Short mmCIF file of C-alpha atoms in Angstrom, two decimals:
data_model
loop_
_atom_site.label_atom_id
_atom_site.label_comp_id
_atom_site.label_asym_id
_atom_site.label_seq_id
_atom_site.Cartn_x
_atom_site.Cartn_y
_atom_site.Cartn_z
CA ASN A 14 8.98 -25.23 -9.42
CA ASN A 15 5.57 -23.88 -10.09
CA LEU A 16 3.54 -22.02 -7.30
CA ASN A 17 0.01 -22.40 -6.90
CA LYS A 18 -2.00 -20.11 -9.38
CA ASN A 19 -3.61 -18.26 -6.27
CA VAL A 20 -0.33 -16.94 -4.95
CA TRP A 21 0.25 -13.06 -5.27
CA CYS A 22 3.61 -11.32 -4.98
CA GLY A 23 3.31 -8.21 -2.77
CA GLU A 24 4.90 -4.84 -2.18
CA GLY A 25 7.79 -6.48 -0.30
CA LEU A 26 9.27 -7.67 -3.73
CA ASN A 27 9.53 -4.22 -5.19
CA ILE A 28 8.46 -5.31 -8.58
CA CYS A 29 9.60 -2.58 -11.02
CA ASN A 30 10.44 -4.13 -14.54
CA SER A 31 9.43 -6.93 -17.06
CA GLN A 32 12.23 -9.16 -16.10
CA SER A 33 10.80 -9.44 -12.66
CA LEU A 34 7.36 -10.08 -14.22
CA LYS A 35 8.74 -12.69 -16.46
CA PHE A 36 10.57 -14.55 -13.61
CA TRP A 37 7.17 -14.53 -11.50
CA ASP A 38 5.08 -15.77 -14.48
CA SER A 39 7.54 -18.57 -14.92
CA LEU A 40 6.64 -19.63 -11.36
CA ASN A 41 2.89 -19.63 -12.47
CA ILE A 42 1.82 -17.05 -9.85
CA LYS A 43 -1.43 -15.19 -10.15
CA GLY A 44 -0.57 -11.58 -9.86
CA VAL A 45 1.87 -9.05 -8.61
CA GLU A 46 1.77 -5.67 -6.72
CA LEU A 47 3.61 -3.44 -8.79
CA SER A 48 6.21 -1.01 -6.82
CA SER A 49 4.96 2.15 -5.77
CA GLU A 50 8.34 3.48 -6.69
CA ILE A 51 7.68 3.24 -10.44
CA GLY A 52 5.43 5.68 -12.22
CA ILE A 53 2.61 5.29 -14.90
CA LYS A 54 5.19 5.67 -17.84
CA GLU A 55 7.11 2.45 -16.61
CA ILE A 56 3.88 0.72 -15.98
CA ASN A 57 2.74 1.11 -19.45
CA GLU A 58 6.17 0.15 -20.91
CA MET A 59 6.24 -3.09 -19.04
CA ASN A 60 5.49 -6.35 -20.81
CA ILE A 61 2.89 -7.85 -18.50
CA PRO A 62 2.10 -11.73 -19.12
CA LYS A 63 -1.44 -12.08 -20.45
CA ASN A 64 -2.45 -14.18 -17.51
CA MET A 65 -1.06 -12.26 -14.84
CA GLU A 66 -3.20 -9.75 -12.75
CA THR A 67 -1.45 -6.47 -11.62
CA ASP A 68 -2.08 -4.34 -8.50
CA TYR A 69 -0.98 -0.81 -7.74
CA PHE A 70 -1.29 1.26 -4.48
CA PHE A 71 -4.00 3.75 -5.11
CA TYR A 72 -4.85 5.44 -1.69
CA GLY A 73 -3.53 5.44 1.88
CA ASN A 74 -0.47 5.60 3.81
CA THR A 75 2.57 3.67 2.08
CA LYS A 76 4.09 1.18 4.40
CA LEU A 77 7.70 2.42 5.09
CA MET A 78 8.99 -0.47 7.29
CA THR A 79 8.07 -3.71 9.10
CA LEU A 80 9.77 -4.23 12.54
CA LYS A 81 9.81 -7.13 14.88
CA TYR A 82 10.22 -4.45 17.61
CA CYS A 83 7.29 -2.72 19.10
CA PRO A 84 7.86 1.07 19.43
CA ILE A 85 5.82 1.46 22.48
CA SER A 86 7.25 -1.69 24.28
CA PRO A 87 10.10 0.36 26.53
CA ILE A 88 6.84 2.67 27.69
CA LEU A 89 4.94 -0.32 28.59
CA ASN A 90 7.82 -2.37 30.02
CA CYS A 91 6.60 -5.63 28.46
CA ASN A 92 8.52 -8.46 27.03
CA LEU A 93 7.34 -8.76 23.52
CA SER A 94 6.19 -12.44 23.90
CA GLU A 95 3.51 -13.49 21.45
CA SER A 96 0.90 -13.85 24.29
CA SER A 97 1.69 -10.32 25.60
CA CYS A 98 1.30 -8.80 22.04
CA LYS A 99 -2.14 -10.76 21.41
CA ASN A 100 -3.56 -9.50 24.48
CA CYS A 101 -2.12 -5.94 24.49
CA LYS A 102 -4.55 -3.20 25.19
CA TYR A 103 -2.49 -0.76 23.18
CA LYS A 104 -3.07 -2.87 20.00
CA GLY A 105 -4.17 -0.49 17.07
CA LEU A 106 -3.09 2.60 15.44
CA HIS A 107 -0.46 4.89 17.20
CA PHE A 108 1.77 7.53 15.91
CA LEU A 109 5.60 8.29 16.08
CA GLN A 110 6.50 11.93 15.62
CA ASP A 111 9.76 13.18 14.15
CA GLU A 112 11.88 16.35 14.62
CA LYS A 113 9.77 18.07 12.04
CA ASN A 114 6.43 17.22 13.83
CA LYS A 115 5.35 14.90 11.15
CA LYS A 116 3.33 11.94 12.56
CA PHE A 117 3.93 8.58 11.26
CA PRO A 118 1.22 6.07 11.91
CA PHE A 119 2.25 2.65 12.90
CA LYS A 120 0.32 -0.36 13.80
CA ARG A 121 1.26 -3.25 16.19
CA PHE A 122 0.05 -6.90 14.94
CA GLU A 123 0.46 -9.91 17.05
CA ASN A 124 4.34 -10.27 16.34
CA TYR A 125 5.42 -7.33 14.13
CA THR A 126 4.88 -3.69 13.67
CA GLU A 127 4.17 -1.67 10.34
CA ILE A 128 5.41 1.85 10.01
CA TYR A 129 3.48 3.87 7.43
CA ASN A 130 4.24 7.42 5.62
CA SER A 131 3.03 10.45 7.30
CA VAL A 132 1.28 11.60 4.03
CA LYS A 133 -1.26 9.52 2.22
CA THR A 134 -0.56 8.49 -1.34
CA ASN A 135 -3.54 9.75 -3.21
CA LEU A 136 -4.31 8.93 -6.93
CA PHE A 137 -8.02 9.57 -7.25
CA SER A 138 -7.43 12.48 -9.61
CA ASN A 139 -5.40 9.99 -11.80
CA ILE A 140 -8.09 7.27 -12.06
CA LYS A 141 -8.56 7.55 -15.83
CA GLU A 142 -4.76 6.96 -16.47
CA LEU A 143 -4.94 4.12 -14.20
CA SER A 144 -7.91 2.71 -15.89
CA ASN A 145 -6.09 3.07 -19.31
CA SER A 146 -3.01 1.25 -18.18
CA ASN A 147 -1.70 -2.18 -17.63
CA ILE A 148 -3.22 -2.41 -13.98
CA THR A 149 -6.05 -4.65 -13.12
CA THR A 150 -6.56 -3.81 -9.51
CA ILE A 151 -6.23 -0.82 -7.39
CA ARG A 152 -5.26 -1.14 -3.62
CA PHE A 153 -6.43 0.91 -0.69
CA ARG A 154 -4.76 0.82 2.73
CA ILE A 155 -7.33 1.54 5.44
CA LEU A 156 -5.86 2.46 8.81
CA ASP A 157 -8.64 4.40 10.39
CA LYS A 158 -12.47 5.20 10.29
CA LYS A 159 -11.51 8.15 7.83
CA ASP A 160 -10.05 6.15 5.37
CA VAL A 161 -13.08 3.71 5.47
CA ASP A 162 -15.34 6.60 4.76
CA ILE A 163 -13.31 7.81 1.92
CA TYR A 164 -13.19 4.15 0.41
CA ASN A 165 -16.93 3.81 0.79
CA GLU A 166 -17.54 7.31 -0.92
CA TYR A 167 -15.14 6.41 -3.78
CA ILE A 168 -16.82 3.06 -4.21
CA SER A 169 -20.22 4.89 -4.35
CA LYS A 170 -19.38 7.69 -6.55
CA TYR A 171 -16.17 6.87 -8.38
CA GLU A 172 -17.44 7.61 -11.74
CA LYS A 173 -19.14 10.94 -10.73
CA MET A 174 -16.72 12.02 -8.19
CA ASN A 175 -15.13 15.47 -8.52
CA SER A 176 -11.39 14.83 -8.47
CA ASN A 177 -10.67 18.16 -6.55
CA PHE A 178 -12.25 16.42 -3.68
CA PHE A 179 -9.36 14.12 -3.43
CA ASN A 180 -6.58 16.20 -4.21
CA ASN A 181 -5.02 16.17 -0.91
CA GLY A 182 -1.89 13.90 -0.43
CA THR A 183 0.98 12.77 -2.47
CA LYS A 184 1.12 11.14 -5.98
CA GLY A 185 4.19 9.34 -4.89
CA HIS A 186 6.29 8.33 -8.04
CA PHE A 187 3.27 7.86 -10.09
CA LEU A 188 3.75 10.94 -12.38
CA LYS A 189 7.55 10.72 -12.15
CA SER A 190 9.99 8.50 -14.08
CA ALA A 191 12.24 5.91 -12.30
CA ASP A 192 15.12 7.01 -14.57
#
């Protein structure tokens, strides 16, 4: 079976090797989001099909999990029906705090919740390595106004930007080998 050429394979597929790319290419997909668990070395070693676009997570909070459950539903004493979630006045960005006082953002959508890493991935200082790699698109995850401001500043100044301005955060697996 061939898929429509406008289909993208997202982060949930955890695409991290040439065999995965070959499989999805055989289904005629447009592009893939490469796993954030692989680094630049593995990305550059991949045999990426010529007509396939590649995406890599560049900035923001990495999604850790997707839940059907709403973490604030016990407090609200709601029934988690689609209509109650759609009209919930607590939709939006919230935080879960762990025993080390790390705050993990989470966002409730109409029928599921996404929980994100407490530390933002930040590859601004690695833009040259990314632009010289097999990656065709970089991806931002925008959760709040601060992320919007950073995105807008990056877009307006990315060629002139001092990389020290964006050195807060983690590089994730970008500089590490998956071996």
